[in-house]
Short mmCIF file of C-alpha atoms in Angstrom, two decimals:
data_model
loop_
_atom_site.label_atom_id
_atom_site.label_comp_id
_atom_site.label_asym_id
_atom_site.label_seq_id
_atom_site.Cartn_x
_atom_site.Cartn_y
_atom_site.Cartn_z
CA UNK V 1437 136.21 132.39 183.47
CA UNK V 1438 138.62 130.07 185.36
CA UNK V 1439 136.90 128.05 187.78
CA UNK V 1440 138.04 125.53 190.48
CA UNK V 1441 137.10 122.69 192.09
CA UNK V 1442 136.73 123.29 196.13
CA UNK V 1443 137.63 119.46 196.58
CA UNK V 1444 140.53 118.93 194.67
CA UNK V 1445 141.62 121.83 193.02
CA UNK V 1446 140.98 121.09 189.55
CA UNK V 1447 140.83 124.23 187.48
CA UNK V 1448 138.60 124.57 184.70
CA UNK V 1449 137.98 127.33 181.86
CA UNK V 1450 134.28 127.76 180.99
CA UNK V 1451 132.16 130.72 179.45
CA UNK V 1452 130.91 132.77 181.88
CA UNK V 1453 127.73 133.44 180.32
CA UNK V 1454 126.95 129.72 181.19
CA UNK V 1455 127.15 130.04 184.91
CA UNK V 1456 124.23 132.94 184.81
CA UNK V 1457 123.32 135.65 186.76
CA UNK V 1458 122.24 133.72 189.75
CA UNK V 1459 124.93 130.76 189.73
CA UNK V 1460 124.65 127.28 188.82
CA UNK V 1461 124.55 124.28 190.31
CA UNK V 1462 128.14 122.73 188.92
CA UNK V 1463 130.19 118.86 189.01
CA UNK V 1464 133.55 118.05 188.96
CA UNK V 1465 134.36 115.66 186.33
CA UNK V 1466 137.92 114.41 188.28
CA UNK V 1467 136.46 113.89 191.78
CA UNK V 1468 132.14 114.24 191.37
CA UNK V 1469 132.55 117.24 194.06
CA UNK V 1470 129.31 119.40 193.30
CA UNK V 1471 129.12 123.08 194.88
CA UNK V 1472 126.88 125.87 193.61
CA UNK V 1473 129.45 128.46 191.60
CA UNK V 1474 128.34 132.01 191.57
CA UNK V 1475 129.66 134.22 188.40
CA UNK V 1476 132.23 137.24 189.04
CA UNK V 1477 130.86 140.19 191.57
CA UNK V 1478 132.14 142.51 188.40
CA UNK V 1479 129.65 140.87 185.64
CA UNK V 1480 126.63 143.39 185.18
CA UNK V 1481 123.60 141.94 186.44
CA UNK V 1482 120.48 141.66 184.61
CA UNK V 1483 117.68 144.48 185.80
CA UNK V 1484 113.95 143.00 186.09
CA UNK V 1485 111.48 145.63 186.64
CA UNK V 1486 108.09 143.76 187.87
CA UNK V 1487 104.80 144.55 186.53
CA UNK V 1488 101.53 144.04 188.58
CA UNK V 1489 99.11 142.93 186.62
CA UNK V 1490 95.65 144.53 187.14
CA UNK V 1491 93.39 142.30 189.23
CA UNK V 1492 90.87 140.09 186.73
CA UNK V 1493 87.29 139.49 188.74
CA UNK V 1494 87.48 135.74 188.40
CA UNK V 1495 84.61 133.16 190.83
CA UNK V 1496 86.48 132.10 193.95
CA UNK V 1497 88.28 128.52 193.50
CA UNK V 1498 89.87 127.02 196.41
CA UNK V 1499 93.33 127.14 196.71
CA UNK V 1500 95.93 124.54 194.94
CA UNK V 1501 98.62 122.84 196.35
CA UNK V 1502 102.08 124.37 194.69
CA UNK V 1503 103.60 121.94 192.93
CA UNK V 1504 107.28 121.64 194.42
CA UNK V 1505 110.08 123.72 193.03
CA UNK V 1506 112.24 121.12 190.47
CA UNK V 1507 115.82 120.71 192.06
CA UNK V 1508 118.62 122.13 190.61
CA UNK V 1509 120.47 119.26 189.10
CA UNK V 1510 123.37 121.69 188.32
CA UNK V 1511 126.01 121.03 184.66
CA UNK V 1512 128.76 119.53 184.62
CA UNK V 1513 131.71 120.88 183.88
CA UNK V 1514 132.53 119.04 180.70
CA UNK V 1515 128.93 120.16 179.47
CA UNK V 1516 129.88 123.87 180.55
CA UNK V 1517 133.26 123.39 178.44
CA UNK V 1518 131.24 121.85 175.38
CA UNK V 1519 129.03 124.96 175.65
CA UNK V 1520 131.91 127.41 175.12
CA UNK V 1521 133.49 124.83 172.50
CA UNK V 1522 130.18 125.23 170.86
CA UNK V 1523 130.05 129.03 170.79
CA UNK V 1524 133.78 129.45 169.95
CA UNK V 1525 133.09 127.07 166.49
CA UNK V 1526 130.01 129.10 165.75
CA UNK V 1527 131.85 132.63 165.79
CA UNK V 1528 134.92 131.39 164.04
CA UNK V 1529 132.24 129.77 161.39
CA UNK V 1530 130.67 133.52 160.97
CA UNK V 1531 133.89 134.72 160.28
CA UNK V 1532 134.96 132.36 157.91
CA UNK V 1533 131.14 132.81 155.86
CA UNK V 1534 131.80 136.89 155.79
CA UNK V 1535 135.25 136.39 154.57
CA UNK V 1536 134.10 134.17 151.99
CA UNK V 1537 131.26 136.14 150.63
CA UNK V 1538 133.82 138.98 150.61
CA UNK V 1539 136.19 137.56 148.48
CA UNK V 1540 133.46 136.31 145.85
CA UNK V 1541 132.04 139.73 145.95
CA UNK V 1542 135.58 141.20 145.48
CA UNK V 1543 136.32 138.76 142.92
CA UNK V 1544 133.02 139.31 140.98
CA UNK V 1545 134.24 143.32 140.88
CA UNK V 1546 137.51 142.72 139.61
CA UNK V 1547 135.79 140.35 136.64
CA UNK V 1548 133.08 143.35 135.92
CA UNK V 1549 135.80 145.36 135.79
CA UNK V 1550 138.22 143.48 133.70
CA UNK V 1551 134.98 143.21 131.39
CA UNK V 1552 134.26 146.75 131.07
CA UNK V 1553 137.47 148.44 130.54
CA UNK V 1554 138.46 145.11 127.89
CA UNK V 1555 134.72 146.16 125.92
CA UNK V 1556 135.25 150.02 126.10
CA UNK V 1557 138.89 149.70 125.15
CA UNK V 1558 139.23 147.00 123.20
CA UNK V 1559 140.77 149.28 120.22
CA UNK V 1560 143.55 149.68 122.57
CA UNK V 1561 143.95 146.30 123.36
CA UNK V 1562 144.29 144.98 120.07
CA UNK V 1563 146.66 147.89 119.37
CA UNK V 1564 149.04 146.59 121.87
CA UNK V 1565 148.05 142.64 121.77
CA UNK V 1566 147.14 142.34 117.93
CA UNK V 1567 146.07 138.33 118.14
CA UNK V 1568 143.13 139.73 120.95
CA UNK V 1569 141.62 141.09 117.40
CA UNK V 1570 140.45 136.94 117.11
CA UNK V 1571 139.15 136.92 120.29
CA UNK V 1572 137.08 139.66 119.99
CA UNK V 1573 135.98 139.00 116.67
CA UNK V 1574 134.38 136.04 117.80
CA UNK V 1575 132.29 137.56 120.24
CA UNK V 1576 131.41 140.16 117.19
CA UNK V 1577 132.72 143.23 118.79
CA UNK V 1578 133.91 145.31 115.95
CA UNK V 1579 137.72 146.37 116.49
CA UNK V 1580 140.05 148.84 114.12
CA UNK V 1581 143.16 145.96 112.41
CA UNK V 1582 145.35 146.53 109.96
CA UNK V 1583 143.28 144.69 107.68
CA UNK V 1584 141.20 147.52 106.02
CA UNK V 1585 139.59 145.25 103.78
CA UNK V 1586 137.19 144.02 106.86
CA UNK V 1587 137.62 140.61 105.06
CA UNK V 1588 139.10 137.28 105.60
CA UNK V 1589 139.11 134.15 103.37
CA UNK V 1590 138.90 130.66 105.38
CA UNK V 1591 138.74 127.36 104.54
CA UNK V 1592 140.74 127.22 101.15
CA UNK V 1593 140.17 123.58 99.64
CA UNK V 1594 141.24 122.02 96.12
CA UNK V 1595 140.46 119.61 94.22
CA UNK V 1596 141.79 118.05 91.11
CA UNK V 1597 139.27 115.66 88.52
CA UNK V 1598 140.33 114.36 85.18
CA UNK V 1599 137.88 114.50 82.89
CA UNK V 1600 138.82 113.47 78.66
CA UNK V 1601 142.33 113.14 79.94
CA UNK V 1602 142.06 116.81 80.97
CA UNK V 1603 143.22 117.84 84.65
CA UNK V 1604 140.75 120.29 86.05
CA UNK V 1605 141.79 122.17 89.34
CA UNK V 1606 139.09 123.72 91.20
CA UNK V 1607 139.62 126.11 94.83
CA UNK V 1608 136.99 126.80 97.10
CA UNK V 1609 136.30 128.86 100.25
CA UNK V 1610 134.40 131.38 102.31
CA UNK V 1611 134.64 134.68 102.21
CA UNK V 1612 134.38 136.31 106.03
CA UNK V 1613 133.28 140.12 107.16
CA UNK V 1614 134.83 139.91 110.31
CA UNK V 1615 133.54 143.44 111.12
CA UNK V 1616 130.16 144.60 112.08
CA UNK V 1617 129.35 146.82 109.15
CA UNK V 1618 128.54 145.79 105.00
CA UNK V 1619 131.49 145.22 103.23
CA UNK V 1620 132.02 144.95 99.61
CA UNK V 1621 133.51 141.74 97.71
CA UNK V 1622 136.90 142.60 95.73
CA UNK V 1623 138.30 140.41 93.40
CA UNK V 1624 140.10 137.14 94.24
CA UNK V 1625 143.75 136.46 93.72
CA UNK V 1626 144.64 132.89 93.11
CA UNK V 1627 148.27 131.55 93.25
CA UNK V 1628 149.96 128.41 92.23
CA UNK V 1629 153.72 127.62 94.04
CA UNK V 1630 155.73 124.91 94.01
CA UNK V 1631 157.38 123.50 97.00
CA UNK V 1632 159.95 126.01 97.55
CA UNK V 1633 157.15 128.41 97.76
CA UNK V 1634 158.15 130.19 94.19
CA UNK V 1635 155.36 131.33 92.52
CA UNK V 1636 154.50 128.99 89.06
CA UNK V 1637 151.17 130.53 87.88
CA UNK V 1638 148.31 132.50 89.25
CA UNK V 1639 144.94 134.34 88.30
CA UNK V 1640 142.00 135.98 90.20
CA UNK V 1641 138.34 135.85 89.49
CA UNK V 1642 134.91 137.30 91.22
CA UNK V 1643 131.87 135.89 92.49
CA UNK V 1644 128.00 137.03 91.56
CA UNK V 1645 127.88 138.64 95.29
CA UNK V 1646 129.02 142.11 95.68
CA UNK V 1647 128.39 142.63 99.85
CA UNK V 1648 129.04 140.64 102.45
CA UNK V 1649 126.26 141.36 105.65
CA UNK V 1650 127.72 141.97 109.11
CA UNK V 1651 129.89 139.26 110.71
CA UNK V 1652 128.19 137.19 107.76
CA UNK V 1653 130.61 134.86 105.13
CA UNK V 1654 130.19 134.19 101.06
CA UNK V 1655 131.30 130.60 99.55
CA UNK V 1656 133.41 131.26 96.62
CA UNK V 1657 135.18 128.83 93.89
CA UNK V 1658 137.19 128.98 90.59
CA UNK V 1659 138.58 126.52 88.47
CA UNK V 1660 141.34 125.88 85.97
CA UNK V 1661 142.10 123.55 83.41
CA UNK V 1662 145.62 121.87 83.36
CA UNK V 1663 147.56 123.40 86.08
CA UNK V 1664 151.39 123.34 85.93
CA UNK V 1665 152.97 119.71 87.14
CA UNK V 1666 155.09 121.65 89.70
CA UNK V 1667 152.20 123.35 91.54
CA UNK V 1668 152.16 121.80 95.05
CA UNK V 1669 150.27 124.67 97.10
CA UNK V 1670 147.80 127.11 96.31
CA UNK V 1671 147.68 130.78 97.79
CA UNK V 1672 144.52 132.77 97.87
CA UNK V 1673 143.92 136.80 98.76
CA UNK V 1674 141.33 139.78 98.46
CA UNK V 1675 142.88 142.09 96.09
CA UNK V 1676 142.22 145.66 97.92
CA UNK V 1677 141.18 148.43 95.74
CA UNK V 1678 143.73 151.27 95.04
CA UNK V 1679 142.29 153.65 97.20
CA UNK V 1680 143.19 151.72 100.09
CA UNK V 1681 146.88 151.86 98.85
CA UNK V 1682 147.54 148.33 100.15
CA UNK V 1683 149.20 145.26 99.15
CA UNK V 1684 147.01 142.51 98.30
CA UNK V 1685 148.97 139.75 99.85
CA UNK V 1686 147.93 141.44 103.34
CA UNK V 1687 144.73 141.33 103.02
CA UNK V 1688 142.93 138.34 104.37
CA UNK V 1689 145.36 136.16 102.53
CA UNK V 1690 144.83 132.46 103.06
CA UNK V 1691 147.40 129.54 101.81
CA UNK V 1692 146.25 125.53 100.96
#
């Protein structure tokens, strides 16, 4: 609503809701003119339907004086202008609230989805992104890998001792099931190489434990007496069965 000043023209915008159905007593901040404004003959105005009260047998008093009427001190027109300032700020604050609950909510749905389809088809995944077979190994969900074994070795350590002038090598580590179902403990294939990577002696060995329990791991170790001088880096893998028709140096094959 535009509204102007009688005394010196000054135009103002205000809300019109502010001016009310019966006008308002209203102050120009430029000149201090005051003038009662009245609000457009086209706003609806508000119907009052009057109820009469039934009458309430109450003794006689004598009448009071009525107190007089307070005057109507009318707003200014900066307070009018702060008023609609004040209701503009609170609807674009809404807004911005709704939007921002929307997007979390959106955002929340595309994360539940991402989460469901990755879990349900997490075979496929790995088919096409083979190193998301770690990932989801660690959170124990059991995916199909090329390794058929089911088994990983970690951790390979050595460790040399001389003992009666006698070198003794000894190499450790774990044994992992990185699937969620029992699987059963091959032999171990130890190899010596030299720095080239050329292979100077190997052996294999087993270990008293014949299963490994779901997502569980088995220590192993085997030792040697006088390795070759030229042995720099040891080698270690699960050798598969022959059922499985698979080379042993693909299956969880590990290198110190």
């Amino acid at each position: 609503m535009i509204l102007t000043c009688p005394s010196c023209s000054t135009r103002y915008s205000i809300d019109t809701a502010s001016v009310g159905a019966e006008g308002r007593m209203v102050k120009c901040a430029k000149c201090g003119h005051k003038w009662r404004e009245y609000p457009p003959e086209d706003l609806p105005k508000q119907v009052v339907q009057e109820v009469t009260p039934e009458p309430v047998q109450e003794p006689e008093k004598a009448p009071e004086p009525e107190a007089p009427a307070p005057e109507d001190q009318g707003m200014s027109i900066e307070q009018m202008t702060q008023m609609r300032q004040q209701r503009a700020q609170q609807v674009e604050t809404k807004s911005r609230r709704k939007k921002s609950i929307f997007g979390w909510l959106l955002f929340i749905l595309i994360l539940a989805g991402i989460g469901v389809g990755g879990y349900h088809g997490r075979n496929y995944v790995v088919q096409f992104w083979p190193a998301s077979a770690k990932l989801y190994q660690m959170l124990k969900l059991d995916v199909k890998t090329t390794n058929l074994l089911g088994l990983e070795i970690h951790d390979l350590k050595t460790k040399s001792i001389l003992e009666n002038g006698i070198v003794r090598l000894t190499v450790t580590g774990r044994i992992k099931n990185i699937t969620g179902e029992e699987q059963p403990i091959p032999r171990i294939g130890i190899q010596l190489v030299d720095s080239n990577g050329h292979h100077v002696y190997s052996w294999s060995t087993s270990i008293e434990e014949t299963h490994v329990t779901p997502w569980g791991e088995i220590e192993f170790s085997s030792s040697m007496n006088q390795p070759p001088e030229e042995a720099k880096h040891v080698k270690a893998h699960l050798i598969a069965p022959k059922d499985l028709m698979k080379k042993p140096e693909q299956d969880g094959e590990s290198h110190q």
